[in-house]
CSV table of C-alpha atoms and ligand atoms in Angstrom, one decimal:
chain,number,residue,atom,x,y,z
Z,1,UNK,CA,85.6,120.2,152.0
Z,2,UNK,CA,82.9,117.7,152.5
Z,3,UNK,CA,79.8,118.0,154.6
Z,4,UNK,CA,79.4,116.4,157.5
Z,5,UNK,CA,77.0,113.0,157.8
Z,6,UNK,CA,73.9,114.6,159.4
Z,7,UNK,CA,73.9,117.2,156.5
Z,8,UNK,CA,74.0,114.3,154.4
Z,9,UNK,CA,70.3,114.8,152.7
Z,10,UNK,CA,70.0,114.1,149.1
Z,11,UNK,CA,66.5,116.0,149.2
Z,12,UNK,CA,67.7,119.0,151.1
Z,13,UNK,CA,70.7,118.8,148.8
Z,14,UNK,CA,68.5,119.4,146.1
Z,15,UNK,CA,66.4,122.2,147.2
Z,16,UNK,CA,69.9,123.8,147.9
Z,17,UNK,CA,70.7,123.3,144.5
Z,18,UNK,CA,67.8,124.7,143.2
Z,19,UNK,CA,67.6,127.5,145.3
Z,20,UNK,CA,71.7,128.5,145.2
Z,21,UNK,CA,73.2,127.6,142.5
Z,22,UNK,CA,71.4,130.1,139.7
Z,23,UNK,CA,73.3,132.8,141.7
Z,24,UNK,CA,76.5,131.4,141.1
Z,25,UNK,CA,77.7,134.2,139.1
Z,26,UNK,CA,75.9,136.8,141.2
Z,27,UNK,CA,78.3,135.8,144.2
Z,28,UNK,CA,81.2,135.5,141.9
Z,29,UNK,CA,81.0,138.7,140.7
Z,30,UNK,CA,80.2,140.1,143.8
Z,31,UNK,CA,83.0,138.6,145.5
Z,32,UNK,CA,85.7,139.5,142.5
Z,33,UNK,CA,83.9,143.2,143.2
Z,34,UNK,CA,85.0,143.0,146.9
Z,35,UNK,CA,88.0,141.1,147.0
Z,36,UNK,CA,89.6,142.5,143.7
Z,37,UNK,CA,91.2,138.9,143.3
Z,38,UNK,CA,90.2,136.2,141.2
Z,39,UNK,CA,91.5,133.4,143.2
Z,40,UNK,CA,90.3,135.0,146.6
Z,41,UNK,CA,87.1,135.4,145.3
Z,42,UNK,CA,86.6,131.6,143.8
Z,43,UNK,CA,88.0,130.5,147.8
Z,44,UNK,CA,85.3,132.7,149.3
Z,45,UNK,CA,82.5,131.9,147.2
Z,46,UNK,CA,83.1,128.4,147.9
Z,47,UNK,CA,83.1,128.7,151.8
Z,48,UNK,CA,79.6,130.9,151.1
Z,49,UNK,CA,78.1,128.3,149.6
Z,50,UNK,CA,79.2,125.7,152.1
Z,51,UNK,CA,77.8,127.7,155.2
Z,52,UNK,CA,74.5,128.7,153.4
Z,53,UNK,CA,74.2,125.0,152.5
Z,54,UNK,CA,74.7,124.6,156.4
Z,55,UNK,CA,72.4,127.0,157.4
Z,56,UNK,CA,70.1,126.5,154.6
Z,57,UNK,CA,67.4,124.8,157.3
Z,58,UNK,CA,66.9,127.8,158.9
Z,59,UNK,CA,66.5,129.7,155.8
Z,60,UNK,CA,63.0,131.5,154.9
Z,61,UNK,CA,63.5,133.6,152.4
Z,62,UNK,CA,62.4,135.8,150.9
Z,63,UNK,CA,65.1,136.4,148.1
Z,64,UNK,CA,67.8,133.9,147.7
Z,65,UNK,CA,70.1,136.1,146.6
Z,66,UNK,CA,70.5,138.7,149.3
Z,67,UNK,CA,70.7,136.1,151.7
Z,68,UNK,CA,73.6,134.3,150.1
Z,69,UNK,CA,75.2,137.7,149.5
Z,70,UNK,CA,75.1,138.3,153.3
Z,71,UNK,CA,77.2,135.5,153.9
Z,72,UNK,CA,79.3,135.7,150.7
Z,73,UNK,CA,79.8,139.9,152.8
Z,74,UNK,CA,80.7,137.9,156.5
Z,75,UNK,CA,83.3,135.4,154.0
Z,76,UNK,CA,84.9,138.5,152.4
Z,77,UNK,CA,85.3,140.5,155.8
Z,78,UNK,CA,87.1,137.5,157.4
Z,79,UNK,CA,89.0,137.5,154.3
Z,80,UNK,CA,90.4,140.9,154.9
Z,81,UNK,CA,91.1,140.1,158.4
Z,82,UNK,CA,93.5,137.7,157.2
Z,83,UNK,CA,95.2,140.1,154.7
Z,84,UNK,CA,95.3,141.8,158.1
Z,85,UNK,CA,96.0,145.1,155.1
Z,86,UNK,CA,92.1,146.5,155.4
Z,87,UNK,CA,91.0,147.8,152.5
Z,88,UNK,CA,91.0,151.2,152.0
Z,89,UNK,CA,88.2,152.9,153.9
Z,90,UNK,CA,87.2,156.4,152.8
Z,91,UNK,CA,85.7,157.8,155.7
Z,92,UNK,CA,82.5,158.3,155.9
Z,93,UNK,CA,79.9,160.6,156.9
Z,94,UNK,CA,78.4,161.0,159.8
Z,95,UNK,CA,74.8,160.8,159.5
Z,96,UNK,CA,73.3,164.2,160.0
Z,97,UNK,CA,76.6,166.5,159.9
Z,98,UNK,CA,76.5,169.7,158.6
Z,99,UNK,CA,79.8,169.4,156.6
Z,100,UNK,CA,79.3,170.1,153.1
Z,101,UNK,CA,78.6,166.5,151.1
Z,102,UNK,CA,81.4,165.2,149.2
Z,103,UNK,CA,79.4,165.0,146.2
Z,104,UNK,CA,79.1,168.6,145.9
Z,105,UNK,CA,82.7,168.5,144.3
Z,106,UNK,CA,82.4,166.5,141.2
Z,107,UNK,CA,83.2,168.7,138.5
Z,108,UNK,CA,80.6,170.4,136.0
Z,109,UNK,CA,80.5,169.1,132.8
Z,110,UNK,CA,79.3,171.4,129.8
Z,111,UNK,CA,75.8,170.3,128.5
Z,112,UNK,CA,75.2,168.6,126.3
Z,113,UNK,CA,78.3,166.6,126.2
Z,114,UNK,CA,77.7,163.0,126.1
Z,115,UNK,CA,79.1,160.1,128.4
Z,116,UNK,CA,82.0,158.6,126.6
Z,117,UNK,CA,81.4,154.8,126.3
Z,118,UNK,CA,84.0,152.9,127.4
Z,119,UNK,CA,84.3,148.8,127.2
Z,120,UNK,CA,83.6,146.2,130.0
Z,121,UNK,CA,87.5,146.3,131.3
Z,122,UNK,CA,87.6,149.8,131.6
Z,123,UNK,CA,84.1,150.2,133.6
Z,124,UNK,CA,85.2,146.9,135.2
Z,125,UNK,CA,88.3,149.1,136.5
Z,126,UNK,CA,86.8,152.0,137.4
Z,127,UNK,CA,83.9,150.2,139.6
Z,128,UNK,CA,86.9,148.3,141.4
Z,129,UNK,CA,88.5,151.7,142.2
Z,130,UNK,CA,85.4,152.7,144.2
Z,131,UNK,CA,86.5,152.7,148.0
Z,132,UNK,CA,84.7,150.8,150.1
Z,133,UNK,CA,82.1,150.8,151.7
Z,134,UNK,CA,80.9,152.8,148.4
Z,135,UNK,CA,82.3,150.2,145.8
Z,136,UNK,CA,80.2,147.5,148.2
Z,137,UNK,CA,76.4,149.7,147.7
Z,138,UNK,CA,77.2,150.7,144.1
Z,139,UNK,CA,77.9,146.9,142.9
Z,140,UNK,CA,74.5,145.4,145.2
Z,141,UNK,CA,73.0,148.0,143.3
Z,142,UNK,CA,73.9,148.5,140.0
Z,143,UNK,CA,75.7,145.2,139.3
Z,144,UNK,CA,73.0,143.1,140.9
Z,145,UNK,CA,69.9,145.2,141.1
Z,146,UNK,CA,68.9,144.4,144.9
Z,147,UNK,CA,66.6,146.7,146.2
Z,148,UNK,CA,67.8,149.6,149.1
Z,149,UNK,CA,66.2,147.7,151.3
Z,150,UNK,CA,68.2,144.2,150.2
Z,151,UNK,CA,71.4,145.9,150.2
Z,152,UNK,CA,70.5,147.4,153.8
Z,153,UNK,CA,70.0,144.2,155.1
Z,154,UNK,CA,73.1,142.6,152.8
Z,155,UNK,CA,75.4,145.0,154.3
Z,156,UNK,CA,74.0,145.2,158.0
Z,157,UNK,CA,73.2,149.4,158.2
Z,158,UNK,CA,70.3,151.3,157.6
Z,159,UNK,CA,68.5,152.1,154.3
Z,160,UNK,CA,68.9,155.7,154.8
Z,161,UNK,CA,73.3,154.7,154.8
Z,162,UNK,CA,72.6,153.3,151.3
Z,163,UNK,CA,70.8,156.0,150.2
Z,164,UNK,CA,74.6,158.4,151.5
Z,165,UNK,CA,76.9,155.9,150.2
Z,166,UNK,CA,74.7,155.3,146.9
Z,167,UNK,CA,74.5,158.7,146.2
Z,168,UNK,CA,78.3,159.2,147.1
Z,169,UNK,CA,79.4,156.1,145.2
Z,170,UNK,CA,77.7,157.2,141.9
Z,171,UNK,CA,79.3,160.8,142.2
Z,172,UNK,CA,82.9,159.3,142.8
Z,173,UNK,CA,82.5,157.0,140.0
Z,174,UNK,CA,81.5,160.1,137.6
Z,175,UNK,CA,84.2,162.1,138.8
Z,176,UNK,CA,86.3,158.5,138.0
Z,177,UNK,CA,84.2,158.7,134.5
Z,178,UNK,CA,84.7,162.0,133.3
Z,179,UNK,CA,88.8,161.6,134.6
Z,180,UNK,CA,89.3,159.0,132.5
Z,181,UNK,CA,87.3,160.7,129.2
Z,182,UNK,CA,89.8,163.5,129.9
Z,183,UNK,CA,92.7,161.1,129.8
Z,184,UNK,CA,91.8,159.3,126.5
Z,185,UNK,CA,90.5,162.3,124.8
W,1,UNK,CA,63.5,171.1,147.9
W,2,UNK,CA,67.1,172.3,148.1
W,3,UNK,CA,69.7,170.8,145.4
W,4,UNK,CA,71.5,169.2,148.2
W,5,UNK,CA,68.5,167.0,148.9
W,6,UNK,CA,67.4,166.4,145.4
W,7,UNK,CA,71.6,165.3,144.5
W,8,UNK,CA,70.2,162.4,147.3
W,9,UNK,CA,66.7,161.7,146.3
W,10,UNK,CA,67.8,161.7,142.7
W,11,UNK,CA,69.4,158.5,142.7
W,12,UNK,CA,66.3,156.9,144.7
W,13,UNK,CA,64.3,158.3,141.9
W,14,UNK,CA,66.5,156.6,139.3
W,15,UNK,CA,66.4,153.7,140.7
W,16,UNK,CA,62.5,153.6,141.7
W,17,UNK,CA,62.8,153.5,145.3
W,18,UNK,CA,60.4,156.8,145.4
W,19,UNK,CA,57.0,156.7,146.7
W,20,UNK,CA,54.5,158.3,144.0
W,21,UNK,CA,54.6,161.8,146.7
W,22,UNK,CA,58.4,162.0,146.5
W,23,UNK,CA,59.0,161.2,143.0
W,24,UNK,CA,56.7,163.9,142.0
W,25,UNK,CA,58.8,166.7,144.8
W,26,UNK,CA,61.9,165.6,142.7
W,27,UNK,CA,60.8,165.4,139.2
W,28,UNK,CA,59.4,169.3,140.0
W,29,UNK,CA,62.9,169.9,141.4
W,30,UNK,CA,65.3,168.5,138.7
W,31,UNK,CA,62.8,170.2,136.2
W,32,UNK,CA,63.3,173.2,137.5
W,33,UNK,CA,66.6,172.9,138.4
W,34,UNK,CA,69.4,173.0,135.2
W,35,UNK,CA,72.4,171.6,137.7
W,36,UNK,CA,70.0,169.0,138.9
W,37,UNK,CA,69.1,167.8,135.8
W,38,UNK,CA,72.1,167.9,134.0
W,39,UNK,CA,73.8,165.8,137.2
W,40,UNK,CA,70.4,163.6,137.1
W,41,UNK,CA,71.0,162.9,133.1
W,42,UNK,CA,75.0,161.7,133.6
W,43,UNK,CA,74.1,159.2,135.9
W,44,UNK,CA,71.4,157.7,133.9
W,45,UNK,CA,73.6,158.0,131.2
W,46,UNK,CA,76.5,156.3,133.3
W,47,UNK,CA,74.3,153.6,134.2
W,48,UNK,CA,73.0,152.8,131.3
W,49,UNK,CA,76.5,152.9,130.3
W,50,UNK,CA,76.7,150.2,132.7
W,51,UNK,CA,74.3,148.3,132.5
W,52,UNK,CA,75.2,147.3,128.5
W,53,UNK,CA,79.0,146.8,129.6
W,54,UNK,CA,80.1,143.3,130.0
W,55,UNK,CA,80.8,144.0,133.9
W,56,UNK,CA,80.0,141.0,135.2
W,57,UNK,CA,82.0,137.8,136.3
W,58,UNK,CA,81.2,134.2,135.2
W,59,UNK,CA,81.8,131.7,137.9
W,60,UNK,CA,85.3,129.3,136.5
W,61,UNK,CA,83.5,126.1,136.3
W,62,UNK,CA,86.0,124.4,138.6
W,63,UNK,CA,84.0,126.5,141.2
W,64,UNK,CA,80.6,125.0,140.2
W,65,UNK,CA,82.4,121.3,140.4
W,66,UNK,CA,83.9,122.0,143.2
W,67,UNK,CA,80.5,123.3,145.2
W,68,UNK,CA,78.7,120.3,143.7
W,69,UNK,CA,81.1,117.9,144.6
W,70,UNK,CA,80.1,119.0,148.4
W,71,UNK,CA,76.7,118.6,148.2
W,72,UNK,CA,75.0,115.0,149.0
W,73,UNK,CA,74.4,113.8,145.5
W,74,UNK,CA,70.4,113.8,144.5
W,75,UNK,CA,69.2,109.9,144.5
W,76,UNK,CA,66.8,108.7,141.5
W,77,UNK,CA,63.9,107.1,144.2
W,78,UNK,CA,63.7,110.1,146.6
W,79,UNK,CA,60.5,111.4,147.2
W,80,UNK,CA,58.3,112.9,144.5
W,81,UNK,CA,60.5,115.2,142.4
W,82,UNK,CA,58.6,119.1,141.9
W,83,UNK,CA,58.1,118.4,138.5
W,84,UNK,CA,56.0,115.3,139.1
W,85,UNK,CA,53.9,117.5,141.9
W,86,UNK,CA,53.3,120.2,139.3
W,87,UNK,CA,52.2,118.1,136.6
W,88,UNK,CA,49.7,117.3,139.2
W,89,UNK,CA,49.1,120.8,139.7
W,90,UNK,CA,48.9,121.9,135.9
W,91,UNK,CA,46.4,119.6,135.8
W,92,UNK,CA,44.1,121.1,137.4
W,93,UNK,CA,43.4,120.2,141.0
W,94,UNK,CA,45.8,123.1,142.0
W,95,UNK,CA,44.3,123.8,145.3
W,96,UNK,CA,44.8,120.1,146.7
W,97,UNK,CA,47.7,119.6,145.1
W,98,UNK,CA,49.2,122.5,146.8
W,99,UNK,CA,47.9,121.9,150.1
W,100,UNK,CA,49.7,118.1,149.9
W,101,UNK,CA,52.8,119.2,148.9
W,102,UNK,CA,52.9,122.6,150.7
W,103,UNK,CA,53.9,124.3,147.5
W,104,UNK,CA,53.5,128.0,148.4
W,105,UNK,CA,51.3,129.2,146.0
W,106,UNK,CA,52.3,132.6,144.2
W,107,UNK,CA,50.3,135.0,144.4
W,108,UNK,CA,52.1,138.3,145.2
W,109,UNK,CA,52.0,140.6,147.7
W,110,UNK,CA,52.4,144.4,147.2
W,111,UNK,CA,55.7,143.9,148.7
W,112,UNK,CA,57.0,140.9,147.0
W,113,UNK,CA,55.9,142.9,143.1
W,114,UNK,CA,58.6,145.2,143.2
W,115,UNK,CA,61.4,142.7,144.6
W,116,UNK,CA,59.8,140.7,141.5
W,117,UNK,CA,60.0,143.6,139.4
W,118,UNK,CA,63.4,144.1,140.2
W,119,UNK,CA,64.8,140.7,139.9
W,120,UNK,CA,62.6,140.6,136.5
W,121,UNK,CA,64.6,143.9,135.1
W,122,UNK,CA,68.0,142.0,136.2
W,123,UNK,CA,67.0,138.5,134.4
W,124,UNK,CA,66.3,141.0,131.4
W,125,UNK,CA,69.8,143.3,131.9
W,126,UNK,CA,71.5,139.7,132.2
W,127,UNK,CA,69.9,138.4,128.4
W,128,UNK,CA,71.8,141.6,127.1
W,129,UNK,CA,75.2,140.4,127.8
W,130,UNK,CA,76.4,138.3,124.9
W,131,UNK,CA,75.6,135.4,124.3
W,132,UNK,CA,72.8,135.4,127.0
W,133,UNK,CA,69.7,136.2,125.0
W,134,UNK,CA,68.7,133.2,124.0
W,135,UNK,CA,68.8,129.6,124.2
W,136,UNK,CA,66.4,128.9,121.3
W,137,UNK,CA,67.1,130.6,118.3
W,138,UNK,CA,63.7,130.8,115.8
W,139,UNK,CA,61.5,133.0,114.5
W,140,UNK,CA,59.0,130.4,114.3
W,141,UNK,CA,56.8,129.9,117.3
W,142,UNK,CA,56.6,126.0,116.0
W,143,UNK,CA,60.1,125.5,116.6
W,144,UNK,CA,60.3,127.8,120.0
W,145,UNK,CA,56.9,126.4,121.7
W,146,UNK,CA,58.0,122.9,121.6
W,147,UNK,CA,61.4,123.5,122.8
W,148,UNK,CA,60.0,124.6,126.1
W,149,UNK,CA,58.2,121.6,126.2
W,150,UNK,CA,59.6,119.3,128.9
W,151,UNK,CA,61.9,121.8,130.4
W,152,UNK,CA,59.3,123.7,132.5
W,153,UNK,CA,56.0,122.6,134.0
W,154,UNK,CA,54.2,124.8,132.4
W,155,UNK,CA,55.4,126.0,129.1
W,156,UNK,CA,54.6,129.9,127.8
W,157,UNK,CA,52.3,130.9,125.0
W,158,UNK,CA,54.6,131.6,122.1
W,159,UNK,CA,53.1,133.7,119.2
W,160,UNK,CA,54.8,135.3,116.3
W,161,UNK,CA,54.0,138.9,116.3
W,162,UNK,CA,56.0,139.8,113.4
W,163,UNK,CA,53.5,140.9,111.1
W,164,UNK,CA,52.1,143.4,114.3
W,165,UNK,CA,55.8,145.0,114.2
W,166,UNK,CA,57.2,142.5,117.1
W,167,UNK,CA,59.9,139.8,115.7
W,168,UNK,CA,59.9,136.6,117.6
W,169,UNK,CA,63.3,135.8,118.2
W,170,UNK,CA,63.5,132.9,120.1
W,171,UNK,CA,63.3,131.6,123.7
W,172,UNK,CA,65.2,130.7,127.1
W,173,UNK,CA,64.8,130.0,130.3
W,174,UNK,CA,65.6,132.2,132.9
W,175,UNK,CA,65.2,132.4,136.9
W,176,UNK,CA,62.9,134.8,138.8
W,177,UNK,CA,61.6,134.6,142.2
W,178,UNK,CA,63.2,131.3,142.9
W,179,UNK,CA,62.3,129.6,140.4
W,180,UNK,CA,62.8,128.6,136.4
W,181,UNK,CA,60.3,130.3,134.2
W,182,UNK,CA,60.0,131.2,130.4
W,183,UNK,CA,61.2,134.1,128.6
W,184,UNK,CA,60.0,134.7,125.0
W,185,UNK,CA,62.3,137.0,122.5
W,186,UNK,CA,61.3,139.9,120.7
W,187,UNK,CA,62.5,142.3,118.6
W,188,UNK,CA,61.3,145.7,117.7
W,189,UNK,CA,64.2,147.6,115.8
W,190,UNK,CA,67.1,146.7,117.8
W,191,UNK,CA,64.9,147.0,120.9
W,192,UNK,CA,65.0,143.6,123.1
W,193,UNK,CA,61.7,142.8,125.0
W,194,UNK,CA,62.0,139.8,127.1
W,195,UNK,CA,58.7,138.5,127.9
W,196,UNK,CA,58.7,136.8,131.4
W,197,UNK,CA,55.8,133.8,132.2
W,198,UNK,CA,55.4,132.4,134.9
W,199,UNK,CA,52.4,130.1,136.3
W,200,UNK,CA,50.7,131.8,139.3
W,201,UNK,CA,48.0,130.0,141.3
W,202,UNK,CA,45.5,132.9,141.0
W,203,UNK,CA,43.8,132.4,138.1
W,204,UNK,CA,42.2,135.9,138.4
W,205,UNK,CA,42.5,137.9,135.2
W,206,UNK,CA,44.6,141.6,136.1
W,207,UNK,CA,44.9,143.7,133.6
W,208,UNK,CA,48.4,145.6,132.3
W,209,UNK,CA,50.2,147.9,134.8
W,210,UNK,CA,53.2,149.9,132.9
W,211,UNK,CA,55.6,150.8,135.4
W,212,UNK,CA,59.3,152.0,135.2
W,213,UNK,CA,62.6,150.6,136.7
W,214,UNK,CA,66.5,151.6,136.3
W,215,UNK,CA,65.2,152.8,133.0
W,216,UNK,CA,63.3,150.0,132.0
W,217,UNK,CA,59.5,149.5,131.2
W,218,UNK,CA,58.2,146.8,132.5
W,219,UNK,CA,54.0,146.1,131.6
W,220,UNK,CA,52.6,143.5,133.7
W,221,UNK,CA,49.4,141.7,133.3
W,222,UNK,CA,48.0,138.0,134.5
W,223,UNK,CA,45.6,135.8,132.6
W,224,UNK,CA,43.9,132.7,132.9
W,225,UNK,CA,46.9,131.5,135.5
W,226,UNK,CA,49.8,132.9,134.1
W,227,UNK,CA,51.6,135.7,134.9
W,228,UNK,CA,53.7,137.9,132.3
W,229,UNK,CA,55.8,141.0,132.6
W,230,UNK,CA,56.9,142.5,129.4
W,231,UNK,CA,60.5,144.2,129.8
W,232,UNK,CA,62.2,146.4,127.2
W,233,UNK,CA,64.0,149.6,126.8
W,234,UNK,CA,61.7,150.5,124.5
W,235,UNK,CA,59.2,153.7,125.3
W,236,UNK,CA,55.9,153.0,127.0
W,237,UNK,CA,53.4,153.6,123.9
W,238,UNK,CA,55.2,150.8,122.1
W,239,UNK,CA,55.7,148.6,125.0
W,240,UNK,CA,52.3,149.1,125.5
W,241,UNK,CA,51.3,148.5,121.9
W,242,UNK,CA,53.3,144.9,122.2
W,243,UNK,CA,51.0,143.5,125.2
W,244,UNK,CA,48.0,144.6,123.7
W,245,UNK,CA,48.8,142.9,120.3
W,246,UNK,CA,49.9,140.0,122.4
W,247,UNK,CA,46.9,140.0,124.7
W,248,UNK,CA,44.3,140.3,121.3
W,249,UNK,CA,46.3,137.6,119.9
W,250,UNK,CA,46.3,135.4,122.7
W,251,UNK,CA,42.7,135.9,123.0
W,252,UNK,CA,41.7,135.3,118.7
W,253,UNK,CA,43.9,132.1,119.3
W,254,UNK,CA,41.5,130.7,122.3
W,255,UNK,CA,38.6,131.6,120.4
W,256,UNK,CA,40.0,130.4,116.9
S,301,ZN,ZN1,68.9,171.4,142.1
């Protein structure tokens, strides 16, 4: 992979560099979040990087890292193409249905019972269980604190379908949560 | 407010996305509601949770080599480097200096505070993770003051506030808004408060705003061209009571 001559400028270059490469671990992570595969994810953050570098003229902010996220999202989704095996899409719902919300089914939990805490590999786990597109909102948002309206624009819908899967994620992933207290108890 | 809105709204309030009207509809919900609450309370409790696990992935450094390696390499005679504009620029003739080079001059918009807010709360979630906190370890703000020196254009005020209640704990440098900036350590109990500075072409003194993000309290104020925010988990009163010793200090040291 090397870039082409009339990309060839040592000044631009650096501005890139600049710019980019303090998210490095951002898109890692993000990637390892939405590929679930370490080698995967180190391929796809490398072609990111390569377009954004490309398109980088036409870049005008405002936040660096949303943009690079959008086109780390556009690598990934090609990159399940290729596994051809989709991930596993929970379906969602359809804005303004009447059905009764999924969230309404996580169980109740006494009061006043704490939140087990559980180490990095085990929250690690249960964040890459999430389905997607809820695993997708829950990392832009809790994992790299972009704002509704960044991860609207990240993943191409509108803020209100954050707001739905936010809310959705987070419920799955204390249902996930109090499963897994229940397990090690 | 039914509970079925408020199990939505809740998570916007969490995470600050509220306008001042609709925060206030679902604070009076959840505080009337005990299922709301309790539901509101495990996810704060599950992202805190979060937010102090080691979740996050560090890119292999093949990866960085590998990216690098793409990229033109930077030549030694290009055109004047940012640092040398900015030296310029903290010099003093910051208007003319910006309009040459084009340097966007920060001054915030409404809009752009909160994005800054936001990315300022994740520079401070990312200094929990171990081994992030700091770059310079000292408690003396001789040793952490220099160490800044050369490595950003403009270097923050460092001032030992341990005998106010605030340990300095060191130094590092950090990334916000595009750009390297300053963050002083301190230490109240085994509170963290990462205090952010960055130079801001509006030299227009603003005093403290205390506002609240994913749990955090963040008091921003600018002086005499700098900016600051001021990030901790630690309550408002004593987040509070941090910049004002800061600020007093900062002003017995210009007249001293
Ligand atoms: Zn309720």
């Amino acid at each position: 992979m090397v870039v082409n001559a009339s990309q060839d400028d040592p000044e631009k270059a650096r501005r890139f560099r600049e710019a980019a490469l303090p998210y490095l671990d951002d898109a890692y992570t993000l990637a390892r979040y939405l590929l679930r595969d370490a080698a995967d994810a180190e391929d796809a953050v490398q072609e990111c990087y390569l377009r954004a570098y490309k398109h980088f003229d036409s870049y005008r902010g405002p936040a660096m890292k949303p943009w690079l996220f959008a086109i780390l999202r556009n690598v990934c989704r090609a990159e399940y193409a290729r596994r051809k095996t989709a991930p596993t899409v929970v379906e969602e719902l359809p804005e303004g249905g009447d059905q009764t919300p999924m969230w309404n089914e996580a169980p109740e939990t006494p009061e006043k019972q704490l939140l087990r805490r559980f180490d990095g590999d085990t929250v690690r786990k249960l964040v890459a269980a999430l389905a997607e597109p809820f695993r997708e909102t829950f990392v832009l948002r809790e994992i790299q604190n972009l704002s509704y309206r960044e991860i609207a624009d990240v993943a191409a819908v509108p803020v209100g379908t954050v707001m739905s899967r936010l809310a959705r994620a987070r419920a799955m992933l204390r249902s996930a949560w109090l499963a897994e207290q229940e397990q090690v108890k | 407010m039914t509970c079925e809105e408020a199990e939505v709204l809740i998570h916007a309030l969490i995470d600050g996305e509220l306008d001042a009207g609709h925060a206030r509809e679902v604070e009076a919900h959840v505080e009337g509601c005990a299922h709301c609450a309790a539901l509101m309370k495990e996810y704060q409790e599950i992202r805190q949770a979060i937010a102090e696990s080691d979740v996050r992935y560090k890119a292999p450094l093949e990866l960085r080599r590998k990216i690098e390696k793409a990229l033109p390499q930077p030549q030694p005679q290009a055109a004047p480097t940012r640092r040398s504009v900015l030296r310029g620029f903290a010099m003093g003739s910051a208007v003319s200096a910006m309009a040459a080079t084009g340097l966007v001059a920060i001054v915030l918009r409404n809009d752009d505070e909160q994005r800054i807010e936001n990315e300022v709360v994740s520079a401070h979630l990312r200094s929990l993770q171990a081994g992030h906190l700091i770059d310079v370890v000292s408690t003396d703000q001789h040793t952490v003051k220099p160490w800044f020196n050369g490595k950003l254009d403009v270097s923050p005020p460092v001032i030992d506030l341990t005998a106010q209640g605030f340990t300095l704990i060191g130094g590092r440098l950090d990334y916000v808004n595009a750009r390297e900036i300053g963050a002083v350590v301190y230490k109240r109990r085994q509170h963290v408060i990462n205090l952010f500075v960055a130079q801001t072409a509006n030299t227009e003194r603003k005093t403290a705003k205390i506002s609240t993000l994913q749990g955090f309290n963040i008091r921003r104020w600018s002086d005499r061209g700098l900016n600051y925010w001021a990030v901790s988990d630690l309550g408002a009163d004593e987040l509070t009571e941090f910049g004002d010793k800061f600020e007093s200090a900062m002003r017995a040291n210009k007249e001293g």
